[in-house]
């Protein structure tokens, strides 16, 4: 696959993701909440 094709697919998916707020939450914010929670619980 050419890089231009891959870049086009990535940009298309990011544009779709920007329209759906719940998808944005589940993909970025929810994992960050878990990382923060477990980091504070078991962090040094």
MMTF fields as JSON, N, C-alpha, C and O atoms, coordinates in Angstrom:
{
  "mmtfVersion": "1.0.0",
  "mmtfProducer": "UNKNOWN",
  "numBonds": 175,
  "numAtoms": 176,
  "numGroups": 44,
  "numChains": 1,
  "numModels": 1,
  "chainsPerModel": [1],
  "groupsPerChain": [44],
  "chainIdList": ["A"],
  "bondAtomList": [4, 2, 8, 6, 12, 10, 16, 14, 20, 18, 24, 22, 28, 26, 32, 30, 36, 34, 40, 38, 44, 42, 48, 46, 52, 50, 56, 54, 60, 58, 64, 62, 68, 66, 72, 70, 76, 74, 80, 78, 84, 82, 88, 86, 92, 90, 96, 94, 100, 98, 104, 102, 108, 106, 112, 110, 116, 114, 120, 118, 124, 122, 128, 126, 132, 130, 136, 134, 140, 138, 144, 142, 148, 146, 152, 150, 156, 154, 160, 158, 164, 162, 168, 166, 172, 170],
  "bondOrderList": [1, 1, 1, 1, 1, 1, 1, 1, 1, 1, 1, 1, 1, 1, 1, 1, 1, 1, 1, 1, 1, 1, 1, 1, 1, 1, 1, 1, 1, 1, 1, 1, 1, 1, 1, 1, 1, 1, 1, 1, 1, 1, 1],
  "groupList": [{"groupName": "UNK", "atomNameList": ["N", "CA", "C", "O"], "elementList": ["N", "C", "C", "O"], "formalChargeList": [0, 0, 0, 0], "bondAtomList": [1, 0, 2, 1, 3, 2], "bondOrderList": [1, 1, 2], "singleLetterCode": "X", "chemCompType": "L-PEPTIDE LINKING"}],
  "groupTypeList": [0, 0, 0, 0, 0, 0, 0, 0, 0, 0, 0, 0, 0, 0, 0, 0, 0, 0, 0, 0, 0, 0, 0, 0, 0, 0, 0, 0, 0, 0, 0, 0, 0, 0, 0, 0, 0, 0, 0, 0, 0, 0, 0, 0],
  "groupIdList": [1, 2, 3, 4, 5, 6, 7, 8, 9, 10, 11, 12, 13, 14, 15, 16, 17, 18, 19, 20, 21, 22, 23, 24, 25, 26, 27, 28, 29, 30, 31, 32, 33, 34, 35, 36, 37, 38, 39, 40, 41, 42, 43, 44],
  "secStructList": [7, 7, 2, 2, 2, 2, 2, 2, 2, 2, 2, 2, 2, 2, 2, 2, 2, 2, 2, 7, 2, 2, 2, 2, 0, 0, 0, 0, 0, 2, 2, 2, 2, 2, 2, 2, 2, 2, 2, 2, 2, 2, 7, 7],
  "xCoordList": [0.839, 0.0, 0.88, 1.91, 0.47, 1.244, 0.912, -0.187, 1.89, 1.713, 0.569, -0.154, 0.388, -0.681, -2.054, -2.955, -2.213, -3.479, -3.715, -4.819, -2.687, -2.806, -3.121, -3.965, -2.446, -2.695, -4.133, -4.764, -4.657, -6.041, -7.032, -8.017, -6.774, -7.654, -7.625, -8.667, -6.439, -6.306, -7.045, -7.766, -6.873, -7.547, -9.062, -9.785, -9.547, -10.984, -11.533, -12.576, -10.825, -11.283, -11.259, -12.155, -10.251, -10.188, -11.312, -11.844, -11.673, -12.792, -14.099, -14.92, -14.293, -15.497, -15.512, -16.559, -14.369, -14.27, -14.589, -15.188, -14.201, -14.447, -15.941, -16.373, -16.724, -18.173, -18.896, -19.948, -18.35, -19.019, -18.365, -17.264, -19.062, -18.488, -18.353, -17.389, -19.293, -19.19, -18.012, -17.339, -17.758, -16.604, -15.317, -14.379, -15.276, -14.107, -13.873, -12.733, -14.954, -14.85, -14.274, -13.326, -14.84, -14.422, -13.022, -12.35, -12.577, -11.258, -10.142, -9.054, -10.394, -9.324, -9.527, -8.627, -10.67, -10.862, -11.002, -10.39, -11.783, -11.98, -10.669, -10.398, -9.851, -8.564, -7.662, -6.95, -7.69, -6.88, -7.366, -6.564, -8.676, -9.204, -8.689, -8.302, -8.678, -8.177, -6.682, -6.221, -5.934, -4.49, -4.226, -3.351, -4.98, -4.823, -5.21, -4.509, -6.312, -6.775, -5.744, -5.349, -5.309, -4.357, -2.975, -2.236, -2.63, -1.35, -1.304, -0.271, -2.431, -2.451, -2.573, -2.066, -3.236, -3.381, -2.063, -1.696, -1.356, -0.15, 1.116, 2.164, 1.032, 2.223, 3.195, 2.825, 4.405, 5.439, 5.546, 6.361],
  "yCoordList": [-1.185, 0.0, 1.243, 1.293, 2.212, 3.447, 4.331, 4.284, 5.132, 6.005, 6.984, 7.3, 7.47, 8.425, 7.805, 8.48, 6.534, 5.845, 5.695, 5.938, 5.298, 5.133, 6.469, 6.539, 7.521, 8.853, 9.288, 9.886, 8.997, 9.338, 8.613, 9.199, 7.337, 6.552, 7.109, 7.242, 7.43, 7.976, 9.301, 9.521, 10.184, 11.483, 11.338, 12.06, 10.406, 10.159, 9.673, 10.139, 8.739, 8.21, 9.279, 9.319, 10.138, 11.202, 12.219, 12.742, 12.499, 13.41, 12.813, 13.516, 11.509, 10.847, 10.835, 11.044, 10.596, 10.544, 11.894, 11.956, 12.962, 14.303, 14.61, 15.392, 14.005, 14.244, 13.489, 13.929, 12.368, 11.533, 11.734, 11.248, 12.459, 12.814, 11.597, 11.51, 10.666, 9.481, 8.607, 8.035, 8.498, 7.72, 8.377, 7.692, 9.69, 10.422, 10.132, 9.953, 10.087, 9.78, 8.384, 8.217, 7.376, 5.996, 5.7, 4.808, 6.426, 6.147, 6.872, 6.319, 8.103, 8.887, 9.139, 8.863, 9.649, 10.106, 8.942, 8.966, 7.934, 6.8, 6.071, 5.813, 5.733, 5.104, 6.003, 5.52, 7.312, 8.224, 8.254, 8.389, 8.13, 8.07, 6.829, 6.907, 5.679, 4.451, 4.544, 4.111, 5.106, 5.266, 6.139, 5.834, 7.22, 8.116, 7.416, 7.531, 6.698, 5.991, 4.979, 4.998, 4.097, 3.071, 3.656, 3.131, 4.725, 5.379, 5.977, 5.927, 6.552, 7.12, 6.032, 6.192, 4.934, 3.859, 3.122, 2.851, 2.801, 1.991, 2.716, 2.092, 4.007, 4.769, 4.945, 4.843, 5.203, 5.351, 6.758, 7.116],
  "zCoordList": [0.0, 0.0, 0.0, 0.672, -0.741, -0.796, 0.4, 0.952, 0.778, 1.935, 1.719, 2.664, 0.492, 0.198, 0.464, 0.962, 0.135, 0.379, 1.878, 2.365, 2.597, 4.046, 4.709, 5.602, 4.274, 4.828, 4.565, 5.437, 3.381, 3.059, 3.947, 4.396, 4.201, 5.073, 6.494, 7.135, 6.979, 8.333, 8.457, 9.431, 7.479, 7.533, 7.471, 8.158, 6.649, 6.561, 7.897, 8.356, 8.513, 9.795, 10.888, 11.731, 10.882, 11.882, 11.694, 12.673, 10.447, 10.196, 10.704, 11.293, 10.475, 10.978, 12.501, 13.114, 13.106, 14.559, 15.178, 16.252, 14.521, 15.046, 15.115, 15.961, 14.239, 14.232, 15.342, 15.804, 15.768, 16.764, 18.127, 18.383, 18.993, 20.293, 21.211, 21.971, 21.154, 22.013, 21.602, 22.46, 20.317, 19.861, 20.341, 20.747, 20.294, 20.777, 22.256, 22.685, 23.032, 24.454, 24.665, 25.432, 23.988, 24.221, 23.705, 24.223, 22.706, 22.136, 22.88, 23.047, 23.332, 23.946, 25.436, 26.23, 25.828, 27.202, 28.176, 29.244, 27.841, 28.744, 29.066, 30.238, 28.066, 28.417, 29.261, 30.141, 28.993, 29.813, 31.257, 32.182, 31.452, 32.816, 33.532, 34.698, 32.851, 33.461, 33.752, 34.808, 32.82, 33.03, 34.25, 35.061, 34.376, 35.523, 36.818, 37.824, 36.795, 37.99, 38.469, 39.634, 37.578, 37.985, 38.268, 39.101, 37.589, 37.866, 39.254, 39.922, 39.7, 41.048, 42.109, 43.22, 41.779, 42.759, 42.995, 44.138, 41.917, 42.048, 41.636, 41.467, 41.477, 41.073, 42.233, 43.403, 41.886, 42.908, 43.27, 44.12]
}
